[in-house]
mmCIF file of C-alpha atoms in Angstrom:
data_model
loop_
_atom_site.group_PDB
_atom_site.id
_atom_site.type_symbol
_atom_site.label_atom_id
_atom_site.label_comp_id
_atom_site.label_asym_id
_atom_site.label_seq_id
_atom_site.Cartn_x
_atom_site.Cartn_y
_atom_site.Cartn_z
ATOM 1 C CA MET C 1 -17.785 38.358 -69.329
ATOM 2 C CA LYS C 2 -18.203 38.453 -73.216
ATOM 3 C CA ASN C 3 -17.847 42.534 -72.370
ATOM 4 C CA MET C 4 -14.757 42.144 -70.108
ATOM 5 C CA LYS C 5 -13.150 40.469 -72.027
ATOM 6 C CA ALA C 6 -13.299 43.040 -74.847
ATOM 7 C CA ILE C 7 -12.762 45.953 -72.959
ATOM 8 C CA ARG C 8 -9.095 43.731 -71.372
ATOM 9 C CA THR C 9 -8.732 43.732 -74.882
ATOM 10 C CA SER C 10 -8.779 47.495 -75.841
ATOM 11 C CA VAL C 11 -7.025 48.537 -72.758
ATOM 12 C CA PHE C 12 -4.013 46.473 -73.884
ATOM 13 C CA ALA C 13 -4.266 47.731 -76.941
ATOM 14 C CA ALA C 14 -4.317 51.065 -75.951
ATOM 15 C CA ALA C 15 -1.371 50.093 -74.191
ATOM 16 C CA PHE C 16 0.765 48.651 -76.400
ATOM 17 C CA LEU C 17 0.219 52.379 -78.535
ATOM 18 C CA ALA C 18 0.955 53.909 -75.705
ATOM 19 C CA VAL C 19 4.423 52.400 -74.695
ATOM 20 C CA GLY C 20 5.102 52.299 -77.783
ATOM 21 C CA MET C 21 4.968 55.929 -78.409
ATOM 22 C CA MET C 22 6.799 57.257 -75.475
ATOM 23 C CA LEU C 23 9.282 54.958 -76.576
ATOM 24 C CA PRO C 24 12.889 56.627 -77.517
ATOM 25 C CA GLY C 25 13.123 57.900 -81.176
ATOM 26 C CA CYS C 26 10.287 56.675 -82.064
ATOM 27 C CA CYS C 27 8.097 57.650 -84.893
ATOM 28 C CA GLY C 28 8.332 61.380 -86.681
ATOM 29 C CA ASN C 29 11.986 61.640 -86.733
ATOM 30 C CA GLY C 30 11.968 59.781 -89.898
ATOM 31 C CA SER C 31 12.646 56.356 -87.890
ATOM 32 C CA GLY C 32 9.118 54.643 -88.768
ATOM 33 C CA ASN C 33 9.434 51.615 -89.585
ATOM 34 C CA ALA C 34 12.719 51.382 -85.678
ATOM 35 C CA CYS C 35 9.327 52.455 -84.254
ATOM 36 C CA LYS C 36 6.830 49.767 -85.621
ATOM 37 C CA GLU C 37 9.682 47.444 -84.318
ATOM 38 C CA GLU C 38 10.098 49.324 -80.822
ATOM 39 C CA VAL C 39 5.967 48.668 -80.678
ATOM 40 C CA SER C 40 5.687 45.163 -81.186
ATOM 41 C CA ALA C 41 8.634 44.123 -79.689
ATOM 42 C CA SER C 42 7.038 45.978 -76.307
ATOM 43 C CA GLY C 43 3.045 44.325 -77.118
ATOM 44 C CA THR C 44 5.539 41.310 -77.345
ATOM 45 C CA VAL C 45 6.436 41.412 -73.344
ATOM 46 C CA ILE C 46 2.929 42.044 -72.583
ATOM 47 C CA ASP C 47 0.857 39.409 -74.303
ATOM 48 C CA ASN C 48 4.115 37.314 -73.296
ATOM 49 C CA ILE C 49 3.497 37.721 -69.441
ATOM 50 C CA MET C 50 -0.422 37.683 -70.364
ATOM 51 C CA THR C 51 -0.423 34.604 -71.676
ATOM 52 C CA ARG C 52 1.770 32.858 -68.670
ATOM 53 C CA ARG C 53 0.503 29.903 -67.416
ATOM 54 C CA SER C 54 1.645 27.433 -64.478
ATOM 55 C CA ILE C 55 2.037 23.914 -66.132
ATOM 56 C CA ARG C 56 2.194 20.752 -63.947
ATOM 57 C CA LYS C 57 2.389 18.093 -67.263
ATOM 58 C CA TYR C 58 5.390 17.966 -69.305
ATOM 59 C CA LYS C 59 6.674 16.098 -72.224
ATOM 60 C CA SER C 60 10.025 14.146 -71.870
ATOM 61 C CA GLN C 61 11.939 16.002 -73.485
ATOM 62 C CA ALA C 62 15.332 17.837 -71.738
ATOM 63 C CA VAL C 63 15.561 21.106 -72.448
ATOM 64 C CA GLY C 64 18.836 21.666 -73.157
ATOM 65 C CA ARG C 65 21.627 23.553 -71.149
ATOM 66 C CA ASP C 66 22.344 26.293 -74.094
ATOM 67 C CA THR C 67 18.995 27.278 -73.683
ATOM 68 C CA MET C 68 18.408 27.056 -69.369
ATOM 69 C CA GLN C 69 21.688 29.523 -69.441
ATOM 70 C CA VAL C 70 19.623 32.065 -70.927
ATOM 71 C CA VAL C 71 17.129 31.701 -68.437
ATOM 72 C CA LEU C 72 19.099 31.644 -65.727
ATOM 73 C CA GLU C 73 20.836 34.788 -66.961
ATOM 74 C CA CYS C 74 17.785 37.161 -67.351
ATOM 75 C CA GLY C 75 17.225 35.594 -64.060
ATOM 76 C CA ILE C 76 20.483 37.217 -61.976
ATOM 77 C CA ASN C 77 19.456 40.130 -64.568
ATOM 78 C CA ALA C 78 16.734 41.147 -62.215
ATOM 79 C CA PRO C 79 16.201 44.561 -60.126
ATOM 80 C CA ASN C 80 17.581 43.144 -56.208
ATOM 81 C CA GLY C 81 17.800 45.457 -53.353
ATOM 82 C CA GLN C 82 21.526 47.625 -53.718
ATOM 83 C CA ASN C 83 22.601 44.926 -56.027
ATOM 84 C CA LYS C 84 23.524 42.591 -53.409
ATOM 85 C CA GLN C 85 22.204 39.421 -55.603
ATOM 86 C CA SER C 86 21.292 37.732 -51.982
ATOM 87 C CA TRP C 87 20.520 35.034 -54.374
ATOM 88 C CA GLU C 88 22.001 31.609 -54.782
ATOM 89 C CA VAL C 89 21.182 29.364 -58.227
ATOM 90 C CA ARG C 90 21.136 25.688 -58.276
ATOM 91 C CA VAL C 91 20.103 23.727 -62.259
ATOM 92 C CA VAL C 92 19.082 19.844 -62.133
ATOM 93 C CA ASP C 93 18.586 18.242 -64.531
ATOM 94 C CA ASN C 94 20.889 14.958 -64.167
ATOM 95 C CA PRO C 95 18.224 12.431 -63.789
ATOM 96 C CA GLU C 96 19.991 10.475 -60.649
ATOM 97 C CA PHE C 97 19.154 13.464 -58.469
ATOM 98 C CA ILE C 98 16.022 13.863 -59.448
ATOM 99 C CA GLU C 99 14.486 9.827 -59.503
ATOM 100 C CA GLY C 100 16.991 9.457 -55.310
ATOM 101 C CA ILE C 101 14.939 12.469 -54.050
ATOM 102 C CA THR C 102 11.776 11.230 -55.511
ATOM 103 C CA ALA C 103 12.614 7.667 -54.068
ATOM 104 C CA GLU C 104 12.498 9.520 -50.166
ATOM 105 C CA TYR C 105 9.535 11.672 -51.777
ATOM 106 C CA VAL C 106 7.982 8.641 -51.948
ATOM 107 C CA LYS C 107 9.096 6.834 -48.885
ATOM 108 C CA ALA C 108 8.099 9.258 -46.757
ATOM 109 C CA TYR C 109 4.443 10.127 -49.276
ATOM 110 C CA PRO C 110 3.524 6.217 -51.058
ATOM 111 C CA ASP C 111 -0.014 8.068 -52.218
ATOM 112 C CA ALA C 112 1.749 10.181 -54.312
ATOM 113 C CA ALA C 113 3.255 7.282 -56.583
ATOM 114 C CA LYS C 114 -0.419 5.640 -56.773
ATOM 115 C CA ASP C 115 -0.552 8.258 -59.418
ATOM 116 C CA PRO C 116 -0.479 6.508 -62.680
ATOM 117 C CA SER C 117 1.207 9.593 -64.630
ATOM 118 C CA PHE C 118 3.785 10.038 -61.420
ATOM 119 C CA VAL C 119 7.064 10.038 -62.144
ATOM 120 C CA ASN C 120 8.981 12.702 -60.160
ATOM 121 C CA MET C 121 8.318 14.915 -57.368
ATOM 122 C CA PHE C 122 8.783 18.120 -59.184
ATOM 123 C CA ARG C 123 4.908 17.618 -60.985
ATOM 124 C CA ASN C 124 7.519 14.981 -64.047
ATOM 125 C CA ALA C 125 9.127 18.184 -65.068
ATOM 126 C CA PRO C 126 13.263 17.189 -65.881
ATOM 127 C CA THR C 127 14.827 19.973 -65.229
ATOM 128 C CA VAL C 128 14.550 22.109 -61.505
ATOM 129 C CA VAL C 129 16.074 24.987 -60.843
ATOM 130 C CA PHE C 130 16.880 25.533 -56.428
ATOM 131 C CA VAL C 131 16.988 29.114 -56.041
ATOM 132 C CA ALA C 132 18.252 30.258 -51.608
ATOM 133 C CA ASN C 133 18.508 33.340 -50.102
ATOM 134 C CA ASP C 134 19.937 35.018 -47.822
ATOM 135 C CA PRO C 135 17.977 35.842 -44.663
ATOM 136 C CA SER C 136 20.102 38.400 -42.415
ATOM 137 C CA TYR C 137 19.405 40.459 -45.797
ATOM 138 C CA GLY C 138 15.222 41.841 -44.854
ATOM 139 C CA PHE C 139 14.947 41.650 -48.451
ATOM 140 C CA SER C 140 16.408 38.679 -50.064
ATOM 141 C CA GLN C 141 12.944 37.150 -50.436
ATOM 142 C CA VAL C 142 11.676 39.463 -52.175
ATOM 143 C CA ASP C 143 15.217 39.499 -54.688
ATOM 144 C CA CYS C 144 14.990 35.974 -54.535
ATOM 145 C CA GLY C 145 10.691 36.283 -55.529
ATOM 146 C CA LEU C 146 11.937 39.009 -59.100
ATOM 147 C CA LEU C 147 15.062 37.069 -59.703
ATOM 148 C CA SER C 148 12.623 33.723 -60.529
ATOM 149 C CA GLY C 149 10.477 35.743 -62.147
ATOM 150 C CA ASN C 150 12.548 36.953 -64.823
ATOM 151 C CA MET C 151 13.816 32.711 -65.225
ATOM 152 C CA ILE C 152 9.665 32.047 -65.735
ATOM 153 C CA LEU C 153 9.169 34.780 -68.307
ATOM 154 C CA SER C 154 11.841 34.083 -70.638
ATOM 155 C CA ALA C 155 11.396 30.325 -69.616
ATOM 156 C CA TRP C 156 7.456 31.012 -71.395
ATOM 157 C CA SER C 157 9.440 33.110 -74.011
ATOM 158 C CA MET C 158 11.146 30.357 -75.906
ATOM 159 C CA GLY C 159 8.598 27.744 -75.270
ATOM 160 C CA ILE C 160 9.115 26.386 -71.720
ATOM 161 C CA GLY C 161 6.470 25.947 -69.321
ATOM 162 C CA SER C 162 7.659 26.429 -65.778
ATOM 163 C CA CYS C 163 5.488 25.545 -62.193
ATOM 164 C CA CYS C 164 6.875 27.240 -58.788
ATOM 165 C CA LEU C 165 6.558 24.246 -56.533
ATOM 166 C CA GLY C 166 6.401 24.794 -52.597
ATOM 167 C CA GLY C 167 5.581 21.362 -50.766
ATOM 168 C CA PRO C 168 9.281 20.028 -51.936
ATOM 169 C CA VAL C 169 10.691 22.928 -50.357
ATOM 170 C CA ARG C 170 8.725 21.633 -47.222
ATOM 171 C CA PHE C 171 10.504 18.449 -48.308
ATOM 172 C CA ILE C 172 14.329 19.045 -48.615
ATOM 173 C CA ASN C 173 14.585 21.187 -45.535
ATOM 174 C CA GLU C 174 11.902 19.618 -43.325
ATOM 175 C CA ASN C 175 12.730 15.540 -44.743
ATOM 176 C CA PRO C 176 16.304 14.558 -42.822
ATOM 177 C CA ALA C 177 15.703 11.686 -45.668
ATOM 178 C CA ALA C 178 16.200 14.694 -48.384
ATOM 179 C CA ALA C 179 19.642 16.063 -46.262
ATOM 180 C CA THR C 180 22.040 14.321 -48.463
ATOM 181 C CA TYR C 181 20.347 16.126 -51.324
ATOM 182 C CA LEU C 182 20.299 19.588 -49.678
ATOM 183 C CA GLU C 183 23.531 18.797 -48.821
ATOM 184 C CA LYS C 184 24.281 18.076 -52.834
ATOM 185 C CA LEU C 185 23.388 21.625 -53.757
ATOM 186 C CA GLY C 186 25.555 22.966 -52.434
ATOM 187 C CA PHE C 187 24.787 26.573 -51.241
ATOM 188 C CA SER C 188 26.704 28.660 -49.611
ATOM 189 C CA GLU C 189 26.417 28.716 -45.370
ATOM 190 C CA GLY C 190 23.787 30.627 -43.813
ATOM 191 C CA TYR C 191 21.918 30.552 -47.548
ATOM 192 C CA LYS C 192 18.069 28.984 -46.888
ATOM 193 C CA LEU C 193 16.558 27.386 -49.989
ATOM 194 C CA LEU C 194 13.570 29.233 -50.548
ATOM 195 C CA LEU C 195 11.906 27.752 -53.763
ATOM 196 C CA CYS C 196 12.175 25.614 -56.815
ATOM 197 C CA ILE C 197 10.665 25.638 -60.368
ATOM 198 C CA ALA C 198 10.292 22.619 -62.464
ATOM 199 C CA PHE C 199 11.068 23.110 -65.997
ATOM 200 C CA GLY C 200 10.250 21.182 -68.838
ATOM 201 C CA TYR C 201 8.303 21.421 -72.595
ATOM 202 C CA PRO C 202 4.452 21.669 -71.673
ATOM 203 C CA ASP C 203 2.243 18.951 -72.144
ATOM 204 C CA GLU C 204 -0.886 20.672 -71.938
ATOM 205 C CA THR C 205 -2.486 24.180 -72.252
ATOM 206 C CA PRO C 206 -4.184 25.329 -69.014
ATOM 207 C CA ALA C 207 -6.396 27.541 -69.334
ATOM 208 C CA ALA C 208 -5.961 31.705 -68.168
ATOM 209 C CA LYS C 209 -7.016 30.884 -64.222
ATOM 210 C CA PRO C 210 -9.567 34.408 -62.915
ATOM 211 C CA ARG C 211 -7.267 37.702 -61.198
ATOM 212 C CA ASP C 212 -9.218 39.904 -58.978
ATOM 213 C CA THR C 213 -9.063 43.186 -60.625
ATOM 214 C CA SER C 214 -10.268 44.324 -57.406
ATOM 215 C CA LYS C 215 -7.439 44.161 -55.258
ATOM 216 C CA ILE C 216 -5.327 46.791 -57.702
ATOM 217 C CA LYS C 217 -6.575 50.804 -56.892
ATOM 218 C CA PHE C 218 -5.158 54.041 -57.729
ATOM 219 C CA VAL C 219 -4.842 56.162 -54.856
ATOM 220 C CA ASP C 220 -6.398 60.082 -54.982
#
């Protein structure tokens, strides 16, 4: 295991160097400082991806809207099919909304509230982003996934944790008691709530979970 970690570290270090060497306007043309900055930037991106963790415990501290605006704009700058931008995004940081829908959730699933740490149905996060897709476009779910990945990674780079959630989406889409809250989100006609993401400042430092690299294969 230690040897494998050492190999991965060496591979990532080599990747940082390779990316830096390929960057335009870099070493060899009198722009040494710029080259170092570009290599550092490329390494930071990879490090951000590799250190990201799903966070399921949050501090009560709210995430400022100016900060979330940066996260959201990173999201909508994700690649997407034909630039259709076949998503709609709603941000909820209003405690009344979160507490209200959580109350309906607890009525349906009373055992949830037995956990002494339970505050809301979104892993106690103070901010929740809801993403809806356009089912009439075949790649809309893919686009929304790319959007979400950008938001999650940009948030992490600013010290904000996140967790992509499916359970709350099923509850909101399927339980009549949640219909009022789905309506409040105000998605356009034809759009369907696809996923939601909890955002907040982490109150835990989870270890990395194993990844199955055997699922990656080069085809000659």
